[in-house]
Short mmCIF file of C-alpha atoms and ligand atoms in Angstrom, two decimals:
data_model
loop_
_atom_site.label_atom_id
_atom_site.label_comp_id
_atom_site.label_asym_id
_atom_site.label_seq_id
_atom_site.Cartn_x
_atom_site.Cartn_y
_atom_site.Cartn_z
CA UNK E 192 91.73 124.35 94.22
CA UNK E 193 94.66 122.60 95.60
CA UNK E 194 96.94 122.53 92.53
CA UNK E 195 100.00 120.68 92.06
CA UNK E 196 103.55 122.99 92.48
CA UNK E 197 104.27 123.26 88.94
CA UNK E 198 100.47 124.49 88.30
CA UNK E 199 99.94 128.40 88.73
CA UNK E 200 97.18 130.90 87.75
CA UNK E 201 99.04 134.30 86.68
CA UNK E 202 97.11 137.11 85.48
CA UNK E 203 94.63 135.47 84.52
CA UNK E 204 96.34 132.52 82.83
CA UNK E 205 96.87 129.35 83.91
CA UNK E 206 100.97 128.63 83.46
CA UNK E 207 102.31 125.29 83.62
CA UNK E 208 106.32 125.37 84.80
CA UNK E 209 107.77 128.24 82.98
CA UNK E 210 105.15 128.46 80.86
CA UNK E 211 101.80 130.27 79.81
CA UNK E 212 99.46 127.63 78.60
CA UNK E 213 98.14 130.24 76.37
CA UNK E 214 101.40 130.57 74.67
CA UNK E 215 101.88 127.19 74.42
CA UNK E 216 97.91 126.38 72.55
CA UNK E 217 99.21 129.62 70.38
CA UNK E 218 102.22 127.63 69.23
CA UNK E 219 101.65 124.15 68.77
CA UNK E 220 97.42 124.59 68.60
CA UNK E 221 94.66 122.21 70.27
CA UNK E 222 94.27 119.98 71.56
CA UNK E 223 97.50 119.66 73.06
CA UNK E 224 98.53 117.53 75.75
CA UNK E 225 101.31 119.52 78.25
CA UNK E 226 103.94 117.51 80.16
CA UNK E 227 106.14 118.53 82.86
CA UNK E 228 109.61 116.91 83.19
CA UNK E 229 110.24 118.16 86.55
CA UNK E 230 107.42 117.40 88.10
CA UNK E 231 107.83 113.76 86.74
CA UNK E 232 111.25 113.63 88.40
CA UNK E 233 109.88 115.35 91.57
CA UNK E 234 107.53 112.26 92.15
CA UNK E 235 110.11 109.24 91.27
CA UNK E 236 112.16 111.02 94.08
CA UNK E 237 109.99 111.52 96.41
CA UNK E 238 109.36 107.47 95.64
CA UNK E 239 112.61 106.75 96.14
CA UNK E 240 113.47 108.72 99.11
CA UNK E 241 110.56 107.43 100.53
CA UNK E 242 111.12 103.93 100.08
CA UNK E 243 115.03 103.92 100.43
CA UNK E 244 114.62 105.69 103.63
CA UNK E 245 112.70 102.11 104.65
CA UNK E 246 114.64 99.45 103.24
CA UNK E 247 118.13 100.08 101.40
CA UNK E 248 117.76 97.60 98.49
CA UNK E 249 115.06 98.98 96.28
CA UNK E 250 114.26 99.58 92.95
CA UNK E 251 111.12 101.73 91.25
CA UNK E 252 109.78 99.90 88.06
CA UNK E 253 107.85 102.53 86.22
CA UNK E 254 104.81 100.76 84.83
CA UNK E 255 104.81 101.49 81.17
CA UNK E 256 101.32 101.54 80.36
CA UNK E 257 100.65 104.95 82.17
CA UNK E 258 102.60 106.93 79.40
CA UNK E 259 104.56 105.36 76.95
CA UNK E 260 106.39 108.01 75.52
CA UNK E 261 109.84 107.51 74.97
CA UNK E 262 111.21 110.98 76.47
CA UNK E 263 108.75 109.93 79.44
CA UNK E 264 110.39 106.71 79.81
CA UNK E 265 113.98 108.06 78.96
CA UNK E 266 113.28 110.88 82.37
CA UNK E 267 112.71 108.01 84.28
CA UNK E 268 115.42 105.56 83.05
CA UNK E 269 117.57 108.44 83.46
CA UNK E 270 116.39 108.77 87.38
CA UNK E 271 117.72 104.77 87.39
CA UNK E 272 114.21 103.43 86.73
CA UNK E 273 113.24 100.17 85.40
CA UNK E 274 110.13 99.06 84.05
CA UNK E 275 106.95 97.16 84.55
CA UNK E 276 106.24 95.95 80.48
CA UNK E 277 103.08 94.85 79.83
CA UNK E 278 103.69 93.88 76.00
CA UNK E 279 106.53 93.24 73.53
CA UNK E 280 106.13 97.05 72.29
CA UNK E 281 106.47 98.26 75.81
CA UNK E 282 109.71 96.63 76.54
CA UNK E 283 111.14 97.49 73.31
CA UNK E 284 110.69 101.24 74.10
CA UNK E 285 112.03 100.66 77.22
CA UNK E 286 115.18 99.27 76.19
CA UNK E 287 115.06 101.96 73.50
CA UNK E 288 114.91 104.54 76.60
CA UNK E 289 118.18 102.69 77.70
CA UNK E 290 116.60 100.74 80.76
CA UNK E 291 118.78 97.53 81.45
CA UNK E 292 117.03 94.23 80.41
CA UNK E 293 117.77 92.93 84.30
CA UNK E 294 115.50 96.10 85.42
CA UNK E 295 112.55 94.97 83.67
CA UNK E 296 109.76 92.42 84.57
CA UNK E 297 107.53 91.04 81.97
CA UNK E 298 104.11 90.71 82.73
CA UNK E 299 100.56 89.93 81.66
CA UNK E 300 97.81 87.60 82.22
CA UNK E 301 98.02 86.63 77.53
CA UNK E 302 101.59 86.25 76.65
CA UNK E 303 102.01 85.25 73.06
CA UNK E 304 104.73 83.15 72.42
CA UNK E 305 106.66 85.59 70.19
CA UNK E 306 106.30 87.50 73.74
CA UNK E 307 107.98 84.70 75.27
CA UNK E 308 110.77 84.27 72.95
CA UNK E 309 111.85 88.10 73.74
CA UNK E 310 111.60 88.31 77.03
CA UNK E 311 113.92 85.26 76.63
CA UNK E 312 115.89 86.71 73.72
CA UNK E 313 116.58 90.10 75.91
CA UNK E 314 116.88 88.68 79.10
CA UNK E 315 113.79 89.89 81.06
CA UNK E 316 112.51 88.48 83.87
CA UNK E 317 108.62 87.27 83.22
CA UNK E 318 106.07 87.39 85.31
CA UNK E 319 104.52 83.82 84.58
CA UNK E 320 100.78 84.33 84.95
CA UNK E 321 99.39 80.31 84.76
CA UNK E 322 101.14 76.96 84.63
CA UNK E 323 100.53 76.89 81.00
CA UNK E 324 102.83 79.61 80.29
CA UNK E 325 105.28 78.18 82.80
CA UNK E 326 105.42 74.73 80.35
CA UNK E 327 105.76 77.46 77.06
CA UNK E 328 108.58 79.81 78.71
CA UNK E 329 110.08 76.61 79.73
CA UNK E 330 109.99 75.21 76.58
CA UNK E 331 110.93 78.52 74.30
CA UNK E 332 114.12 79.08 76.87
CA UNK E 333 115.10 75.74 75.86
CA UNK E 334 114.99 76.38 72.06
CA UNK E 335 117.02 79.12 72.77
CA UNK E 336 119.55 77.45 74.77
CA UNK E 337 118.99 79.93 78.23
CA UNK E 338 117.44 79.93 80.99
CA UNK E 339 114.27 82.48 82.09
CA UNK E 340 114.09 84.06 84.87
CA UNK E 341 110.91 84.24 86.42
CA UNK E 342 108.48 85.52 89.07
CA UNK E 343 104.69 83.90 89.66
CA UNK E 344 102.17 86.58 89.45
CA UNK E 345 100.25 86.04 92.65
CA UNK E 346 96.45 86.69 93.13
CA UNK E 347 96.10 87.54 96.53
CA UNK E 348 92.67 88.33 97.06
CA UNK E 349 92.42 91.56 98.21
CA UNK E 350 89.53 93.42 97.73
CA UNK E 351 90.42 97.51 97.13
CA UNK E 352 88.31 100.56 96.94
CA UNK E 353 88.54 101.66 93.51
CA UNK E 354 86.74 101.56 90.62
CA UNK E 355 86.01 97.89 89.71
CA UNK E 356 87.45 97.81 86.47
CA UNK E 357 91.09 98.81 87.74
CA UNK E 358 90.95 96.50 91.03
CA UNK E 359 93.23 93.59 89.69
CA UNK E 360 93.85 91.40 92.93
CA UNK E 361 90.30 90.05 93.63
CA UNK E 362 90.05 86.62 93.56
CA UNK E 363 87.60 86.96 90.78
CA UNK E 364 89.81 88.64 88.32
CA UNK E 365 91.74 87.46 85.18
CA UNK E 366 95.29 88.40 86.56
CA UNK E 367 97.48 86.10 88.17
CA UNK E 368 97.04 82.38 90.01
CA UNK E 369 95.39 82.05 93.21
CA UNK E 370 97.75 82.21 96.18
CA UNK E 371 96.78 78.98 97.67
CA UNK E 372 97.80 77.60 94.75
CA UNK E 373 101.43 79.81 94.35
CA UNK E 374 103.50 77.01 96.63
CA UNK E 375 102.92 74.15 93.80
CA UNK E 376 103.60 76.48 91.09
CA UNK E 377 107.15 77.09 92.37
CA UNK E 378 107.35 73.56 93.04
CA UNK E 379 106.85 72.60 89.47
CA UNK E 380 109.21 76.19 88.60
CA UNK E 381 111.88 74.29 90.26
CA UNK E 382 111.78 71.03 88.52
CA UNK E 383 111.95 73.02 85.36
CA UNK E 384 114.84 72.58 83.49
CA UNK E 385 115.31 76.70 81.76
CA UNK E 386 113.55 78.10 84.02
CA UNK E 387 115.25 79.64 87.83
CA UNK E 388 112.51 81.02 89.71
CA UNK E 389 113.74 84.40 91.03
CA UNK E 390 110.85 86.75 92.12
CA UNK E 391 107.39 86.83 93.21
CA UNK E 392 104.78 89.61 91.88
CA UNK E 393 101.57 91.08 92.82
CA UNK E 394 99.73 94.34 91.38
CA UNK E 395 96.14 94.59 93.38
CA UNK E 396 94.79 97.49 91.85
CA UNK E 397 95.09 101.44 90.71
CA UNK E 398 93.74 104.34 91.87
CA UNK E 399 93.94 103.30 95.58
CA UNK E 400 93.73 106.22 97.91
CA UNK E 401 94.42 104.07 101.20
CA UNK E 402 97.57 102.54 102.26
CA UNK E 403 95.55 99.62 103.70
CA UNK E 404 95.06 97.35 101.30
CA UNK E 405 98.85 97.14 100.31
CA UNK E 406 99.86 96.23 103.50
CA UNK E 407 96.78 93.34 103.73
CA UNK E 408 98.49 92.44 100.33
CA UNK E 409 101.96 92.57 101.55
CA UNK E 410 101.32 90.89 104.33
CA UNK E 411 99.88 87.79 101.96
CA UNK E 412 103.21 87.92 99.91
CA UNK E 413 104.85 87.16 102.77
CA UNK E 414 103.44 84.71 104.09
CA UNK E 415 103.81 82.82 100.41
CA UNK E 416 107.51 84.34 100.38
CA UNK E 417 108.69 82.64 103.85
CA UNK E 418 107.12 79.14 102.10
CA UNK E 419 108.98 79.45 99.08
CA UNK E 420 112.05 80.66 100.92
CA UNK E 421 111.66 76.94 103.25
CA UNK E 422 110.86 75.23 99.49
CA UNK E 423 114.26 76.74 98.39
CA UNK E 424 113.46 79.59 96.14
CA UNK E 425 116.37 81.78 96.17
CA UNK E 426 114.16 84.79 96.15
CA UNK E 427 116.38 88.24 94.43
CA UNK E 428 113.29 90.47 94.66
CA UNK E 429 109.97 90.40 95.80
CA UNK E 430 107.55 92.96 93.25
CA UNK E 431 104.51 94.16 95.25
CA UNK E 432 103.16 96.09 92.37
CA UNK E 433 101.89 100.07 91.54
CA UNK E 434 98.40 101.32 92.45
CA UNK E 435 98.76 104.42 94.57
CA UNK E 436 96.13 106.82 93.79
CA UNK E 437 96.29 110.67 92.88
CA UNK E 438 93.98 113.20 94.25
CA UNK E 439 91.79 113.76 91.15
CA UNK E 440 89.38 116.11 93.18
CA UNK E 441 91.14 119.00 93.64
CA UNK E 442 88.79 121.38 94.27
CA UNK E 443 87.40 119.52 97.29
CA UNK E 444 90.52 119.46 98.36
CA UNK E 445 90.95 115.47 98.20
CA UNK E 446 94.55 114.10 99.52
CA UNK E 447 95.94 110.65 98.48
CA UNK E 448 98.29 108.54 100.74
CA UNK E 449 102.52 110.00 100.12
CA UNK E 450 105.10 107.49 99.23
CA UNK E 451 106.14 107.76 102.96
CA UNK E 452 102.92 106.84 103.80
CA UNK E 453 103.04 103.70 101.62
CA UNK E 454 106.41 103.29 102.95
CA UNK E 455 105.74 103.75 106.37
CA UNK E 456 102.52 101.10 106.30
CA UNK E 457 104.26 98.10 104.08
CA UNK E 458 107.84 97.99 104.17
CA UNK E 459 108.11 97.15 107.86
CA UNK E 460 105.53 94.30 107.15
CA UNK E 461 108.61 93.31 104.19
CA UNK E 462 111.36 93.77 106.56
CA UNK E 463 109.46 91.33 108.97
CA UNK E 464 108.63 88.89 106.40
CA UNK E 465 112.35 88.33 104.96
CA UNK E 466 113.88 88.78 108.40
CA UNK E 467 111.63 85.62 109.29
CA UNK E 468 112.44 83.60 105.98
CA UNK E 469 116.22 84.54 106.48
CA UNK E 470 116.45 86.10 103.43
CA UNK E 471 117.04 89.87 101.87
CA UNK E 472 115.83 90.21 97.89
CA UNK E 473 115.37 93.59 96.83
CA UNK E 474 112.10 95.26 96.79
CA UNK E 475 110.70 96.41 93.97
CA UNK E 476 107.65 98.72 93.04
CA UNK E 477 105.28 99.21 89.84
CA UNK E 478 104.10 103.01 89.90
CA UNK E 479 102.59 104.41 87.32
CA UNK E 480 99.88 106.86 88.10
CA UNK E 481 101.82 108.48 90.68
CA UNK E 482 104.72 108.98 88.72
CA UNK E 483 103.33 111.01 85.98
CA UNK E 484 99.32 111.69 86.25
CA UNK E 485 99.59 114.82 87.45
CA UNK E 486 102.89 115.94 85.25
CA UNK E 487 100.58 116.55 82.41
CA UNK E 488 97.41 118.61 80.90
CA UNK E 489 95.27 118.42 78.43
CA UNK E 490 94.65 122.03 76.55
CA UNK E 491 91.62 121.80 74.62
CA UNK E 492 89.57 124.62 72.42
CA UNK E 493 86.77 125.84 73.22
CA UNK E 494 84.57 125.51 69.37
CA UNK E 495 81.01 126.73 70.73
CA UNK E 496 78.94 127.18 73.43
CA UNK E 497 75.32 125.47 73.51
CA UNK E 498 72.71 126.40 76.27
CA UNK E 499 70.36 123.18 75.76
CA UNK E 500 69.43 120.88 78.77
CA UNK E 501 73.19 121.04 79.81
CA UNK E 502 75.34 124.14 79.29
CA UNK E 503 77.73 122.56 76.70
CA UNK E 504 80.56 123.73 76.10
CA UNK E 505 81.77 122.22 72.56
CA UNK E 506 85.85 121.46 72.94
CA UNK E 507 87.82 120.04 70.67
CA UNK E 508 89.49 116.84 72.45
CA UNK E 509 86.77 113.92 73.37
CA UNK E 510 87.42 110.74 74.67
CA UNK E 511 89.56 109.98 71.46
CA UNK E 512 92.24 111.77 74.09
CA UNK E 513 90.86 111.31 77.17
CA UNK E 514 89.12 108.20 77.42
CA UNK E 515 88.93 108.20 81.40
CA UNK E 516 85.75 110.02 82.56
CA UNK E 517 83.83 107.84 79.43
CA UNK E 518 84.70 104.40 80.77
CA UNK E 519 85.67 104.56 84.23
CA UNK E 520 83.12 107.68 84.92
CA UNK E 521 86.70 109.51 86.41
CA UNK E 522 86.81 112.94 87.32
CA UNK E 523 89.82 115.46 86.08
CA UNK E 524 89.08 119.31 87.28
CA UNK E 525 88.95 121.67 84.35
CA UNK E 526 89.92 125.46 84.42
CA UNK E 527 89.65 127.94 81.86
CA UNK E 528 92.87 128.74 80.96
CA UNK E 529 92.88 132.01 79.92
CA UNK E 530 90.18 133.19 82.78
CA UNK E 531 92.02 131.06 85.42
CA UNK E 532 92.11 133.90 88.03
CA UNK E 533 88.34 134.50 87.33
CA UNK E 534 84.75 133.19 89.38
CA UNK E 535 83.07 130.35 88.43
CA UNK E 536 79.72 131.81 87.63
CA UNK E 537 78.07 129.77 85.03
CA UNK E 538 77.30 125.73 85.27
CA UNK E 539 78.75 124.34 82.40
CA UNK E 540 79.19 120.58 80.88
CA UNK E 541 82.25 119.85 78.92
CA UNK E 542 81.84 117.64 75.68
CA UNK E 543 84.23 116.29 72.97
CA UNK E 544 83.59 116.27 69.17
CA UNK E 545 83.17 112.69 68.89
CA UNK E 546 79.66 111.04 67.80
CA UNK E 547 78.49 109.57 70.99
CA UNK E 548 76.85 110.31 73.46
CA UNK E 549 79.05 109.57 76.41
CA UNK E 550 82.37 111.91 74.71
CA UNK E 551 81.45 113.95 78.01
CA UNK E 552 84.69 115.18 79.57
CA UNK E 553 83.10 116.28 82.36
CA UNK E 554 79.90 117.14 83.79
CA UNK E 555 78.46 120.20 85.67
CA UNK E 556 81.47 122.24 86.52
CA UNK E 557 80.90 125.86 87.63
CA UNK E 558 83.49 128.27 85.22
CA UNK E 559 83.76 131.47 84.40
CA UNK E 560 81.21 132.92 81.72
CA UNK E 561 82.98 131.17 78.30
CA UNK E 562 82.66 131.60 74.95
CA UNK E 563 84.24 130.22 71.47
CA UNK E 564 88.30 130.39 71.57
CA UNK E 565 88.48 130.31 75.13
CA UNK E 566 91.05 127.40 76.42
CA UNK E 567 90.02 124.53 78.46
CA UNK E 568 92.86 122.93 80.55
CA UNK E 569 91.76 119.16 81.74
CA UNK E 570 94.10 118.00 84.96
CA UNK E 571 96.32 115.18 85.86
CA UNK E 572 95.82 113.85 82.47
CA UNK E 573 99.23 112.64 82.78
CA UNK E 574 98.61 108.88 83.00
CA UNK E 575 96.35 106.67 80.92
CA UNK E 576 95.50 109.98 78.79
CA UNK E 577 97.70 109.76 75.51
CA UNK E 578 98.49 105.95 76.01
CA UNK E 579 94.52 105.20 75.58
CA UNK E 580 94.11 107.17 72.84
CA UNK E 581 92.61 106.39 69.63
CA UNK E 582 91.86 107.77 66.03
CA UNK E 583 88.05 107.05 66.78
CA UNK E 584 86.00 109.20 64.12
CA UNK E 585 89.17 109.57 61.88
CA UNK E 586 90.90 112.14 64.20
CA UNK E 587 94.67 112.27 63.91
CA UNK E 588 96.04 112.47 67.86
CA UNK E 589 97.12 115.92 68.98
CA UNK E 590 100.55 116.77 69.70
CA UNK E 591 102.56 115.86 72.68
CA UNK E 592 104.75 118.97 74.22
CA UNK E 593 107.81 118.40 77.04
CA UNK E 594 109.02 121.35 79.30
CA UNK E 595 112.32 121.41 80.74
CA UNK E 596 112.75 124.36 82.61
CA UNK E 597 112.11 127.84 80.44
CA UNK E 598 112.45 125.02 77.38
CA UNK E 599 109.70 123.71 75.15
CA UNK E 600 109.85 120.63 72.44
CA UNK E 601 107.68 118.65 71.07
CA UNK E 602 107.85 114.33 72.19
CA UNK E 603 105.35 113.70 70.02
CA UNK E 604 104.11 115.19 66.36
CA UNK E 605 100.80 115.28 65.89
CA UNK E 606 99.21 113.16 63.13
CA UNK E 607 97.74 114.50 59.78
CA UNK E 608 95.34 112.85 57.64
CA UNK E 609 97.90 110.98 56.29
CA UNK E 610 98.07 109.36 59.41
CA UNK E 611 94.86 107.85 59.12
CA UNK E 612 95.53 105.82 55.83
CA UNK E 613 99.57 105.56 56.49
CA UNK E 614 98.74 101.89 57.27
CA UNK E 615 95.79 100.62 55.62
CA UNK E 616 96.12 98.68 51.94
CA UNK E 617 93.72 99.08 48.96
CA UNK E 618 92.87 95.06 48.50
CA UNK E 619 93.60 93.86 44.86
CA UNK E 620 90.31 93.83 43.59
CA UNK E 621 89.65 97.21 44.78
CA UNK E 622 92.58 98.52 42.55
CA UNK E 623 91.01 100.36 39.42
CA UNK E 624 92.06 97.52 36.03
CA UNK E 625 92.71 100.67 33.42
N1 LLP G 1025 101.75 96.98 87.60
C1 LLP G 1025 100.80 96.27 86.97
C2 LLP G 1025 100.99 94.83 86.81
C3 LLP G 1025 99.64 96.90 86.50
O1 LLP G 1025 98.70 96.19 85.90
C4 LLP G 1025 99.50 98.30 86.66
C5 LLP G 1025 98.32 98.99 86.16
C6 LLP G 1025 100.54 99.01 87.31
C7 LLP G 1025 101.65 98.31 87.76
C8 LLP G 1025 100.49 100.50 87.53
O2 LLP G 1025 99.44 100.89 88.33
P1 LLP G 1025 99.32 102.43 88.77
O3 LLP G 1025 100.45 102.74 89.72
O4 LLP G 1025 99.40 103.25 87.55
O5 LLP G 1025 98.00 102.51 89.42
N2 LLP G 1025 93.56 102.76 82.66
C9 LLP G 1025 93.20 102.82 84.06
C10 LLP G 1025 94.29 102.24 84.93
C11 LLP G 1025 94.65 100.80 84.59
C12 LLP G 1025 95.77 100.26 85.42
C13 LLP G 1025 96.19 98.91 84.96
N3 LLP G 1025 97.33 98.38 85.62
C14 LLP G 1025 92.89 104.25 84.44
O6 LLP G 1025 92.91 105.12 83.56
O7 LLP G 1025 92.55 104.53 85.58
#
């Protein structure tokens, strides 16, 4: 299997970094999701490098959503990241992880207004998603005496090949406002009185294992970009979004595009585009699968075998954890963790505890011959793995451990059945009268 660096099977055991995953289940239990804080910095360099070695004005926004955990975001803030926030609570933990409010963009396709009013209050640029929101940012920068800076979420278009529930830039999807249509919406930007356009934005997609479709998107931005430029935007950066895939199938031995390649394919098609509108914003970039998917695992106990139409094996994280393979059908390899170094011999189909169904965490995998108390370890469960995660059936979420080196610590506590009613009321009339 083509495993990621910080992924090695010793005697035997599958170790993560410095460390023996079996050691680490023994000490903080299962499930248990595993993080790796060098491998997260290994991949915002290897961004950077790659990008800076392109174009010298650039900056990495880390998109949020992927994994919101503050000693995530403080790695990357720490690396001189900014953020992509999609909500209020993501740019509050973002300024918590000490990312400047100028580093940030704003965006979403529903922005309430008490969204507005923050971005406003902090100083964040938004990415305005209709004209509606325009007229509402507009109007809550002037009730706060400033001025918002803002970039228009383009739709470009694009179709991508990726599942269709993460392709975002297809002219039949909720983000963004056509790009036909992006020229008039600076125009009315500009007559705005607290509101200074500054930016333009796309995002067309995630999981996108070709470079191709950026540049076709790229090459759309810049085409609007030179128009605006003529219009008299003064354009400071030009966002063309995350989306980079990760080579889920390991064992096939699947490759995804490098940041050089991304680099290599779309920022000459930038360079071009400013050179020809005269002008030299900095470029910016959303990653978020790339960043951290593969930093993390997912350790989950094996509770009982079940030879039935499938070989189940009965583990004890579902799609309460992992929601991935349930709704987008998404493969993560699995390895036995303490058998690592041993033959698959035995067909084998992974299911969760939860009460449906579809809590399948994956499906016909040849392991080694497994039994209760073995360890499962689920891959590249770095991004969208935690941050989807529910309490579904009244299960308190597992732990969270960070490695540093030979050091271990949790970044998140796992909830207790306290957890589960820490936020819910007993109404009035429920209360007993004696
Ligand atoms: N920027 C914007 C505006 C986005 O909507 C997204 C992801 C990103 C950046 C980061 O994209 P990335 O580099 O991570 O591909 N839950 C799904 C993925 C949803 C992605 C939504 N937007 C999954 O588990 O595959």
């Amino acid at each position: 299997m083509n495993l990621p660096q910080h992924l090695t099977i010793r005697d035997d055991h599958l170790w993560i970094g410095e460390h023996d995953t079996i050691d680490l289940a023994r000490t903080w239990g299962t499930p248990l999701y595993v993080t790796d804080q060098d491998r997260i910095a290994a991949s915002y360099t290897a961004w950077r490098d790659a990008l800076s070695a392109e174009y010298s004005r650039v900056r990495i926004l880390y998109a949020a959503k992927a994994n919101g955990n503050l000693a995530v975001l403080r790695i990357l803030a720490g690396l001189g990241a900014g953020a992509d926030v999609f909500s209020s609570g993501e740019l509050h933990l973002a300024l918590s992880a000490g990312m400047q409010p100028g580093t940030l963009l704003f965006n979403g396709s529903s922005k309430s207004r008490s969204d507005l009013a923050l971005a406003v209050e902090k100083g964040v640029p938004v990415s305005v998603d209709s004209l509606d929101e325009l007229r509402q940012l507009d109007t809550a920068a002037a009730a706060a005496g400033k001025i918002a800076r803002i970039a228009f979420r383009v739709n470009p278009a694009v179709d991508v090949p990726t599942h269709p529930k993460i392709a975002t830039g297809l002219a039949t999807s909720k983000f963004g406002i056509a790009h036909h249509l992006i020229p008039s919406a600076y125009q009315e930007a500009l007559a705005c009185s607290h509101v200074e356009p500054v930016g333009i934005h796309c995002h067309i997609g995630s999981q996108i294992l070709a470079v191709e479709p950026f540049a076709r998107a790229c090459e759309v931005m810049m085409r609007i970009v030179g128009e605006i430029a003529r219009m008299g935007v003064r354009l400071e950066f030009v966002d063309l979004g995350g989306g980079l895939g990760i080579p889920y199938h390991r064992g096939e031995g699947e490759t995804s595009p490098t940041p050089s390649d991304y680099a290599r394919a779309v920022v000459p098609l930038f360079r071009d585009g400013i050179r020809e509108a005269g002008i030299s914003p900095e470029l910016w970039i959303e990653p978020g699968r790339s960043l951290v998917a593969d930093s993390s695992i997912l350790l989950t106990g094996v509770n009982s075998i079940k030879p039935a139409h499938r070989n189940f094996v009965n583990v004890d994280a579902g799609f309460n954890l992992l929601i991935r393979p349930a709704m987008y059908d998404s493969w993560h390899e699995i390895i036995a963790a303490n058998k690592a170094g041993k033959a698959g011999t035995t067909m084998y189909t992974i299911a969760g505890p939860i009460c449906e169904t579809g809590d399948i965490l994956a499906h016909d995998r040849m392991l080694p011959e497994l039994s209760a108390g073995d360890l499962i370890a689920v891959l590249d469960t770095g991004a969208y793995g935690f941050a989807m995660s529910s309490q579904y059936n009244s299960r308190p979420r597992c732990p969270e451990v960070l490695l540093n080196g030979s050091e271990a610590a949790l970044m998140r506590r796992g909830e207790d059945v306290g957890d589960l009613t820490r936020t819910m009321e007993i109404p009035p009339w429920q209360e007993s009268g004696d």
